[in-house]
Amino acid sequence: KAAQAFMQAKIKGFCHLYIGQEAVAVGSISTLNANDAVITAYRDHGHALARGMTSRECMAELFGKITGCSRGKGGSMHFFSKEKHFHGGHGIVGGQTPLAAGIAFAQKYNHTSAVTVCYLGDGAVNQGAFHEALNLAALWKLPVIYVIENNEYAMGTSQSRSSAGYPLVKRADGYDMAGITANGSDLDDVREKMWDAVQLARTESLPSMVEIKTYRYRGHSMSDPGNYRTKEEIAERKKESEPISLFKERLYKEKALTEAEYEEIERQCVAEADDAVAFAESSPEPEVGTVFEDIFAPEDQIAEFRPPIGN
């Protein structure tokens, strides 16, 4: 529905779809507690929904409406929810990685049992800010998990042409961090591997890196011509590793789901997507004055988080 709305010019700017990578967000976020923090890059739709944000507020944000999760100011790349501890949605490649270290530092400083999960693409592993964040996370033993969603293409450049050293998770070795790999087509494998990483952060306050092999079936963004890979490659990957189909077939085999039940789930999902679009279309545009709002935190909130002098 987001793709259709973009083609109809109802969604402006960028729109990075998550189709093909769903098992990564669902499997990993299912291991978290409600007070844990999640932060990611611009391909953030799947994470937001998995974190419990509503389809309505997410679609309205895509449409730039005041009812959106970021009040229409963020669009596709900047979903946000304070209530869900979902800290974005960031458009700068790798820009979220030091922020994740800062969130984890605050969690540890305030003696919480919370952890932070930071998602990044395979193209972001070569950014300087990422390596600076890894150094501090390891040095200060921060409860953060860096999840590399390796979909094999950094925008339109294949991983083999952009990154030295494989697998990418080997970068964890340089910082004495645990390195874990998972199959992003297998929801249960993602959940199992992420559970280990989350427990390491929660019980021992140790960072880790998890590389999850996945694949996106649409372009880098909706403006992506896709000339860097063939239609045959995409079709073959869908046949072999489409995560929703694989999970569905597994549930059929285990007799945990019937075809009738699946069709009902599908019907409900289509209805929810249609409702989200209708809600977004009927929602009002932001008033011009709102551009000056949400810039500075109120003084009472600043005082609440200011550490005592001498600490």
Coordinates of C-alpha atoms in Angstrom, one line a residue:
K1 CA 0.0 0.0 0.0
A2 CA 2.9 2.3 0.7
A3 CA 4.4 1.6 -2.7
Q4 CA 1.0 2.3 -4.4
A5 CA 0.6 5.5 -2.5
F6 CA 4.1 6.6 -3.5
M7 CA 3.4 5.9 -7.2
Q8 CA 0.2 8.0 -6.8
A9 CA 2.3 10.9 -5.4
K10 CA 0.5 10.7 -2.1
I11 CA 3.8 10.0 -0.4
K12 CA 6.5 12.6 -1.0
G13 CA 10.3 12.4 -0.6
F14 CA 11.8 9.0 0.1
C15 CA 10.2 5.7 0.8
H16 CA 12.3 2.7 1.7
L17 CA 10.3 -0.5 1.8
Y18 CA 11.1 -3.5 4.1
I19 CA 9.7 -6.2 1.9
G20 CA 11.8 -9.3 2.2
Q21 CA 13.4 -8.4 5.5
E22 CA 10.4 -8.9 7.8
A23 CA 11.8 -11.8 9.8
V24 CA 14.7 -9.7 11.0
A25 CA 12.6 -7.1 12.8
V26 CA 9.9 -9.5 14.0
G27 CA 12.3 -12.1 15.2
S28 CA 14.7 -9.7 17.0
I29 CA 12.2 -7.3 18.5
S30 CA 10.2 -10.3 19.9
T31 CA 13.1 -10.9 22.3
L32 CA 12.9 -7.4 23.9
N33 CA 11.1 -6.0 26.9
A34 CA 8.8 -3.0 26.7
N35 CA 11.4 -0.6 28.2
D36 CA 14.2 -1.7 25.9
A37 CA 15.3 0.8 23.2
V38 CA 15.2 0.3 19.5
I39 CA 16.9 2.6 17.0
T40 CA 17.5 2.1 13.2
A41 CA 18.2 3.7 9.9
Y42 CA 15.9 4.9 7.2
R43 CA 14.4 1.5 6.3
D44 CA 12.3 1.6 9.5
H45 CA 8.7 0.6 8.7
G46 CA 9.1 -3.0 9.7
H47 CA 10.8 -2.2 13.0
A48 CA 8.1 0.4 13.9
L49 CA 5.3 -2.1 13.4
A50 CA 7.1 -4.9 15.2
R51 CA 7.7 -2.6 18.1
G52 CA 3.9 -2.1 18.4
M53 CA 3.3 1.2 16.6
T54 CA 0.0 1.3 14.8
S55 CA -0.4 1.1 11.1
R56 CA -2.5 4.3 11.2
E57 CA 0.2 6.5 12.8
C58 CA 2.9 5.0 10.5
M59 CA 0.9 5.5 7.3
A60 CA -0.1 8.9 8.3
E61 CA 3.5 9.8 8.8
L62 CA 4.3 8.6 5.3
F63 CA 1.6 10.9 4.0
G64 CA 3.1 13.8 6.1
K65 CA -0.1 14.3 8.2
I66 CA -0.4 15.7 11.7
T67 CA -1.7 12.3 13.0
G68 CA 1.6 10.6 12.0
C69 CA 4.0 9.3 14.6
S70 CA 6.3 12.2 14.0
R71 CA 3.4 14.7 13.4
G72 CA 4.1 14.7 9.7
K73 CA 7.6 16.1 10.1
G74 CA 9.7 12.9 9.5
G75 CA 8.2 11.0 6.7
S76 CA 9.3 7.5 5.7
M77 CA 12.8 7.8 7.2
H78 CA 12.0 9.2 10.6
F79 CA 9.4 7.2 12.5
F80 CA 9.5 7.8 16.2
S81 CA 7.6 6.8 19.3
K82 CA 8.6 7.8 22.8
E83 CA 6.0 5.5 24.4
K84 CA 7.4 2.5 22.5
H85 CA 11.0 3.5 23.1
F86 CA 11.5 3.6 19.4
H87 CA 14.1 6.2 18.7
G88 CA 14.0 6.4 14.9
G89 CA 14.4 6.2 11.8
H90 CA 17.6 8.1 10.8
G91 CA 18.4 9.3 7.3
I92 CA 22.2 9.7 7.7
V93 CA 24.0 6.4 7.0
G94 CA 25.5 5.1 10.3
G95 CA 24.2 8.2 12.2
Q96 CA 22.1 6.1 14.5
T97 CA 25.1 4.0 15.7
P98 CA 26.7 6.5 18.1
L99 CA 23.2 7.5 19.3
A100 CA 22.6 3.9 20.3
A101 CA 25.8 3.9 22.3
G102 CA 24.5 7.0 24.1
I103 CA 21.1 5.5 24.9
A104 CA 22.8 2.4 26.2
F105 CA 25.2 4.5 28.3
A106 CA 22.1 6.2 29.8
Q107 CA 20.5 2.9 30.5
K108 CA 23.6 1.7 32.4
Y109 CA 24.2 5.0 34.1
N110 CA 20.7 5.0 35.5
H111 CA 21.0 1.4 36.7
T112 CA 18.2 0.0 34.5
S113 CA 18.1 -3.5 33.2
A114 CA 17.2 -2.2 29.7
V115 CA 19.2 -2.8 26.6
T116 CA 19.4 -1.1 23.2
V117 CA 19.2 -2.7 19.8
C118 CA 20.6 -0.7 16.9
Y119 CA 20.0 -1.8 13.3
L120 CA 22.1 -0.8 10.4
G121 CA 22.6 -1.9 6.8
D122 CA 25.6 -3.6 5.4
G123 CA 26.6 -0.4 3.7
A124 CA 26.9 1.4 7.0
V125 CA 29.6 -0.9 8.4
N126 CA 32.4 1.2 6.8
Q127 CA 31.3 4.5 8.3
G128 CA 33.7 6.1 10.8
A129 CA 31.0 6.9 13.3
F130 CA 30.1 3.2 13.5
H131 CA 33.6 2.2 14.5
E132 CA 33.9 5.0 17.0
A133 CA 30.6 3.8 18.5
L134 CA 31.9 0.2 18.7
N135 CA 35.0 1.3 20.4
L136 CA 33.1 3.1 23.2
A137 CA 30.5 0.4 23.5
A138 CA 33.3 -2.2 24.1
L139 CA 35.4 0.1 26.3
W140 CA 32.5 1.1 28.6
K141 CA 30.8 -2.3 28.4
L142 CA 27.5 -0.9 27.2
P143 CA 24.3 -3.0 26.9
V144 CA 23.9 -2.5 23.2
I145 CA 23.5 -5.0 20.3
Y146 CA 24.4 -3.8 16.8
V147 CA 22.4 -5.7 14.2
I148 CA 23.7 -5.6 10.6
E149 CA 20.8 -6.3 8.3
N150 CA 22.9 -7.6 5.4
N151 CA 20.7 -7.5 2.4
E152 CA 23.8 -7.7 0.1
Y153 CA 23.5 -4.3 -1.5
A154 CA 24.6 -1.0 -0.2
M155 CA 22.1 1.1 -2.2
G156 CA 23.0 -0.2 -5.6
T157 CA 26.5 -1.5 -4.9
S158 CA 27.0 -5.2 -4.1
Q159 CA 28.7 -6.0 -0.9
S160 CA 31.6 -7.7 -2.7
R161 CA 32.4 -4.3 -4.3
S162 CA 32.0 -2.2 -1.2
S163 CA 33.3 -4.0 1.9
A164 CA 36.6 -5.8 2.6
G165 CA 36.5 -8.6 5.1
Y166 CA 33.8 -11.2 5.1
P167 CA 31.6 -12.0 7.0
L168 CA 31.0 -8.5 8.2
V169 CA 30.5 -9.7 11.7
K170 CA 34.3 -10.2 11.9
R171 CA 34.5 -6.5 12.7
A172 CA 33.4 -7.4 16.2
D173 CA 36.7 -9.1 16.7
G174 CA 38.6 -5.9 16.6
Y175 CA 36.7 -4.6 19.6
D176 CA 36.6 -7.8 21.7
M177 CA 32.9 -8.0 21.1
A178 CA 30.8 -11.2 20.7
G179 CA 30.0 -11.8 17.0
I180 CA 26.9 -13.8 16.0
T181 CA 25.4 -14.6 12.7
A182 CA 21.7 -15.5 11.9
N183 CA 19.6 -16.5 8.9
G184 CA 17.3 -13.6 8.1
S185 CA 14.9 -15.9 6.2
D186 CA 14.3 -18.0 9.3
L187 CA 12.3 -16.1 11.9
D188 CA 13.1 -18.7 14.6
D189 CA 16.8 -18.6 13.9
V190 CA 16.8 -14.8 14.2
R191 CA 14.9 -15.0 17.5
E192 CA 17.2 -17.6 18.9
K193 CA 20.4 -15.8 18.1
M194 CA 19.1 -12.4 19.2
W195 CA 18.0 -13.9 22.5
D196 CA 21.6 -14.8 23.2
A197 CA 22.8 -11.3 22.4
V198 CA 20.1 -9.6 24.4
Q199 CA 20.8 -11.7 27.5
L200 CA 24.5 -10.9 27.2
A201 CA 23.7 -7.2 27.2
R202 CA 21.0 -7.5 30.0
T203 CA 22.8 -9.7 32.4
E204 CA 26.5 -8.8 31.8
S205 CA 26.2 -5.4 30.2
L206 CA 28.3 -6.5 27.3
P207 CA 27.9 -5.3 23.7
S208 CA 27.7 -7.6 20.7
M209 CA 27.3 -7.6 17.0
V210 CA 24.8 -9.7 15.1
E211 CA 25.0 -10.1 11.3
I212 CA 21.7 -11.3 9.9
K213 CA 21.7 -12.4 6.3
T214 CA 18.6 -11.1 4.5
Y215 CA 17.5 -9.8 1.1
R216 CA 15.2 -7.0 -0.1
Y217 CA 12.9 -7.7 -3.0
R218 CA 12.2 -4.0 -3.9
G219 CA 14.7 -1.3 -4.6
H220 CA 16.9 0.6 -2.2
S221 CA 14.1 3.1 -2.3
M222 CA 11.0 3.7 -4.5
S223 CA 13.2 5.7 -6.9
D224 CA 15.6 2.8 -7.4
P225 CA 15.7 1.6 -11.1
G226 CA 17.2 -1.7 -9.9
N227 CA 19.6 -2.0 -12.9
Y228 CA 22.3 -3.5 -10.6
R229 CA 20.6 -6.9 -10.3
T230 CA 18.6 -9.1 -12.6
K231 CA 14.9 -10.0 -12.4
E232 CA 16.0 -13.6 -12.4
E233 CA 18.1 -13.1 -9.3
I234 CA 15.2 -11.6 -7.4
A235 CA 12.8 -14.3 -8.5
E236 CA 15.3 -17.0 -7.4
R237 CA 15.7 -15.4 -4.0
K238 CA 12.0 -15.1 -3.5
K239 CA 11.6 -18.8 -4.3
E240 CA 14.4 -19.9 -1.9
S241 CA 14.2 -17.5 1.0
E242 CA 11.0 -15.4 1.2
P243 CA 10.6 -15.3 5.0
I244 CA 6.8 -15.1 5.3
S245 CA 6.3 -18.0 2.9
L246 CA 8.9 -20.1 4.7
F247 CA 7.4 -19.5 8.1
K248 CA 3.9 -20.2 6.8
E249 CA 5.0 -23.5 5.3
R250 CA 6.7 -24.5 8.5
L251 CA 3.5 -23.8 10.5
Y252 CA 1.5 -25.8 8.0
K253 CA 4.0 -28.7 8.4
E254 CA 3.8 -28.5 12.2
K255 CA 0.0 -28.3 12.0
A256 CA 0.1 -25.1 13.9
L257 CA -1.8 -23.2 11.2
T258 CA -4.4 -24.1 8.6
E259 CA -4.9 -22.6 5.2
A260 CA -8.2 -21.2 6.3
E261 CA -6.5 -19.5 9.3
Y262 CA -3.8 -18.1 7.1
E263 CA -6.4 -16.7 4.7
E264 CA -8.2 -15.0 7.6
I265 CA -4.9 -13.5 8.8
E266 CA -4.2 -12.2 5.3
R267 CA -7.7 -10.8 5.1
Q268 CA -7.2 -8.9 8.4
C269 CA -3.9 -7.6 7.3
V270 CA -5.2 -6.3 4.0
A271 CA -8.1 -4.6 5.8
E272 CA -5.7 -3.0 8.3
A273 CA -3.6 -1.7 5.5
D274 CA -6.7 -0.3 3.7
D275 CA -7.8 1.3 6.9
A276 CA -4.4 2.9 7.5
V277 CA -4.5 4.5 4.0
A278 CA -8.0 5.8 4.5
F279 CA -7.0 7.2 7.9
A280 CA -3.9 8.9 6.4
E281 CA -5.9 10.4 3.5
S282 CA -8.6 11.8 5.8
S283 CA -6.1 13.2 8.3
P284 CA -5.4 17.0 8.3
E285 CA -2.1 18.5 7.1
P286 CA 0.0 20.0 9.9
E287 CA -0.5 23.7 10.6
V288 CA 2.4 25.9 9.5
G289 CA 3.0 26.9 13.1
T290 CA 3.9 23.3 14.1
V291 CA 7.2 23.7 12.3
F292 CA 8.4 25.6 15.4
E293 CA 7.2 22.9 17.8
D294 CA 9.1 19.9 19.1
I295 CA 12.5 21.6 18.8
F296 CA 13.5 22.1 22.4
A297 CA 12.7 20.0 25.4
P298 CA 10.7 21.8 28.1
E299 CA 12.8 23.0 31.0
D300 CA 11.1 20.6 33.5
Q301 CA 12.1 17.6 31.3
I302 CA 15.7 18.9 31.0
A303 CA 15.9 19.1 34.8
E304 CA 14.5 15.6 35.2
F305 CA 17.4 14.1 33.3
R306 CA 20.2 16.5 34.4
P307 CA 22.6 14.5 36.7
P308 CA 23.3 16.0 40.2
I309 CA 26.4 18.2 40.5
G310 CA 29.4 16.1 41.4
N311 CA 28.2 12.8 39.9

